[in-house]
Amino acid sequence: MTDDLEKTPEMLAEAQRMHETRSKSATVREKFAAGVEFAITMKKKHLHLGDVVEGVLAINELNRLRQLELNGELISCPVKHP
């Protein structure tokens, strides 16, 4: 029924803005839920934030070093053209 109504550029822009706002809101809710789940897990497993941060930093450093190594391999490999 509402499909018969011709939409103005302003209506389309507002619909897009509303859609983006809803998407951002869903993302915020997901992040909040993940944070709550993280806090509950830490409490259940008797973890301290410092231990978790140290582990995350170690993982990030390993990933960084892997990426550097991969980039070095890509640069040192000559490209073969047929």
Short mmCIF file of the C-alpha atoms (twelve columns), coordinates in Angstrom:
data_MODEL
# 
_entry.id   MODEL 
# 
loop_
_atom_site.group_PDB 
_atom_site.id 
_atom_site.type_symbol 
_atom_site.label_atom_id 
_atom_site.label_alt_id 
_atom_site.label_comp_id 
_atom_site.label_asym_id 
_atom_site.label_seq_id 
_atom_site.Cartn_x 
_atom_site.Cartn_y 
_atom_site.Cartn_z 
_atom_site.pdbx_PDB_model_num 
ATOM 1  C CA . MET A 1  0.000  0.000   0.000   1 
ATOM 2  C CA . THR A 2  2.774  2.483   0.876   1 
ATOM 3  C CA . ASP A 3  4.727  1.336   -2.199  1 
ATOM 4  C CA . ASP A 4  2.320  3.378   -4.351  1 
ATOM 5  C CA . LEU A 5  3.497  6.594   -2.720  1 
ATOM 6  C CA . GLU A 6  6.218  8.386   -4.645  1 
ATOM 7  C CA . LYS A 7  9.163  9.079   -2.363  1 
ATOM 8  C CA . THR A 8  10.944 12.408  -2.417  1 
ATOM 9  C CA . PRO A 9  14.736 12.683  -2.132  1 
ATOM 10 C CA . GLU A 10 14.239 14.019  1.396   1 
ATOM 11 C CA . MET A 11 12.158 10.972  2.336   1 
ATOM 12 C CA . LEU A 12 14.783 8.623   0.915   1 
ATOM 13 C CA . ALA A 13 17.583 10.460  2.734   1 
ATOM 14 C CA . GLU A 14 15.672 10.289  6.028   1 
ATOM 15 C CA . ALA A 15 14.947 6.583   5.526   1 
ATOM 16 C CA . GLN A 16 18.663 5.980   4.932   1 
ATOM 17 C CA . ARG A 17 19.578 7.981   8.052   1 
ATOM 18 C CA . MET A 18 17.089 5.983   10.125  1 
ATOM 19 C CA . HIS A 19 18.484 2.717   8.780   1 
ATOM 20 C CA . GLU A 20 22.065 3.769   9.628   1 
ATOM 21 C CA . THR A 21 21.002 4.828   13.121  1 
ATOM 22 C CA . ARG A 22 19.351 1.439   13.705  1 
ATOM 23 C CA . SER A 23 22.467 -0.354  12.440  1 
ATOM 24 C CA . LYS A 24 24.720 1.639   14.759  1 
ATOM 25 C CA . SER A 25 22.383 0.968   17.653  1 
ATOM 26 C CA . ALA A 26 22.495 -2.779  16.963  1 
ATOM 27 C CA . THR A 27 26.288 -2.635  16.853  1 
ATOM 28 C CA . VAL A 28 26.395 -0.824  20.197  1 
ATOM 29 C CA . ARG A 29 24.049 -3.431  21.717  1 
ATOM 30 C CA . GLU A 30 26.243 -6.252  20.365  1 
ATOM 31 C CA . LYS A 31 29.377 -4.636  21.804  1 
ATOM 32 C CA . PHE A 32 27.664 -4.106  25.152  1 
ATOM 33 C CA . ALA A 33 26.483 -7.730  25.221  1 
ATOM 34 C CA . ALA A 34 29.998 -8.936  24.373  1 
ATOM 35 C CA . GLY A 35 31.417 -6.779  27.167  1 
ATOM 36 C CA . VAL A 36 28.942 -8.168  29.685  1 
ATOM 37 C CA . GLU A 37 29.698 -11.724 28.559  1 
ATOM 38 C CA . PHE A 38 33.429 -10.995 28.861  1 
ATOM 39 C CA . ALA A 39 32.995 -9.658  32.405  1 
ATOM 40 C CA . ILE A 40 30.921 -12.677 33.447  1 
ATOM 41 C CA . THR A 41 33.489 -15.075 31.984  1 
ATOM 42 C CA . MET A 42 36.314 -13.278 33.785  1 
ATOM 43 C CA . LYS A 43 34.422 -13.527 37.067  1 
ATOM 44 C CA . LYS A 44 33.575 -17.223 36.581  1 
ATOM 45 C CA . LYS A 45 37.151 -18.166 35.677  1 
ATOM 46 C CA . HIS A 46 38.679 -15.890 38.340  1 
ATOM 47 C CA . LEU A 47 40.716 -13.981 35.757  1 
ATOM 48 C CA . HIS A 48 42.239 -10.586 36.385  1 
ATOM 49 C CA . LEU A 49 42.114 -7.861  33.760  1 
ATOM 50 C CA . GLY A 50 45.916 -7.564  33.748  1 
ATOM 51 C CA . ASP A 51 46.263 -11.240 32.819  1 
ATOM 52 C CA . VAL A 52 43.787 -10.884 29.983  1 
ATOM 53 C CA . VAL A 53 45.389 -7.694  28.654  1 
ATOM 54 C CA . GLU A 54 48.827 -9.310  28.752  1 
ATOM 55 C CA . GLY A 55 47.521 -12.247 26.702  1 
ATOM 56 C CA . VAL A 56 45.839 -9.976  24.173  1 
ATOM 57 C CA . LEU A 57 48.986 -7.903  23.786  1 
ATOM 58 C CA . ALA A 58 51.034 -11.061 23.229  1 
ATOM 59 C CA . ILE A 59 48.609 -12.273 20.550  1 
ATOM 60 C CA . ASN A 60 48.647 -8.882  18.840  1 
ATOM 61 C CA . GLU A 61 52.458 -8.837  18.869  1 
ATOM 62 C CA . LEU A 62 52.587 -12.327 17.340  1 
ATOM 63 C CA . ASN A 63 50.144 -11.272 14.641  1 
ATOM 64 C CA . ARG A 64 52.209 -8.153  13.938  1 
ATOM 65 C CA . LEU A 65 55.397 -10.171 13.621  1 
ATOM 66 C CA . ARG A 66 53.675 -12.703 11.357  1 
ATOM 67 C CA . GLN A 67 52.463 -9.901  9.132   1 
ATOM 68 C CA . LEU A 68 55.963 -8.415  8.937   1 
ATOM 69 C CA . GLU A 69 57.343 -11.826 8.044   1 
ATOM 70 C CA . LEU A 70 54.700 -12.361 5.359   1 
ATOM 71 C CA . ASN A 71 55.313 -8.903  3.930   1 
ATOM 72 C CA . GLY A 72 59.048 -9.625  3.820   1 
ATOM 73 C CA . GLU A 73 58.447 -12.904 2.015   1 
ATOM 74 C CA . LEU A 74 56.197 -11.210 -0.512  1 
ATOM 75 C CA . ILE A 75 58.746 -8.473  -1.189  1 
ATOM 76 C CA . SER A 76 61.674 -10.885 -1.537  1 
ATOM 77 C CA . CYS A 77 59.844 -13.249 -3.904  1 
ATOM 78 C CA . PRO A 78 60.383 -12.186 -7.512  1 
ATOM 79 C CA . VAL A 79 57.267 -12.016 -9.619  1 
ATOM 80 C CA . LYS A 80 57.449 -14.412 -12.550 1 
ATOM 81 C CA . HIS A 81 55.831 -13.248 -15.747 1 
ATOM 82 C CA . PRO A 82 55.110 -15.772 -18.537 1 
# 
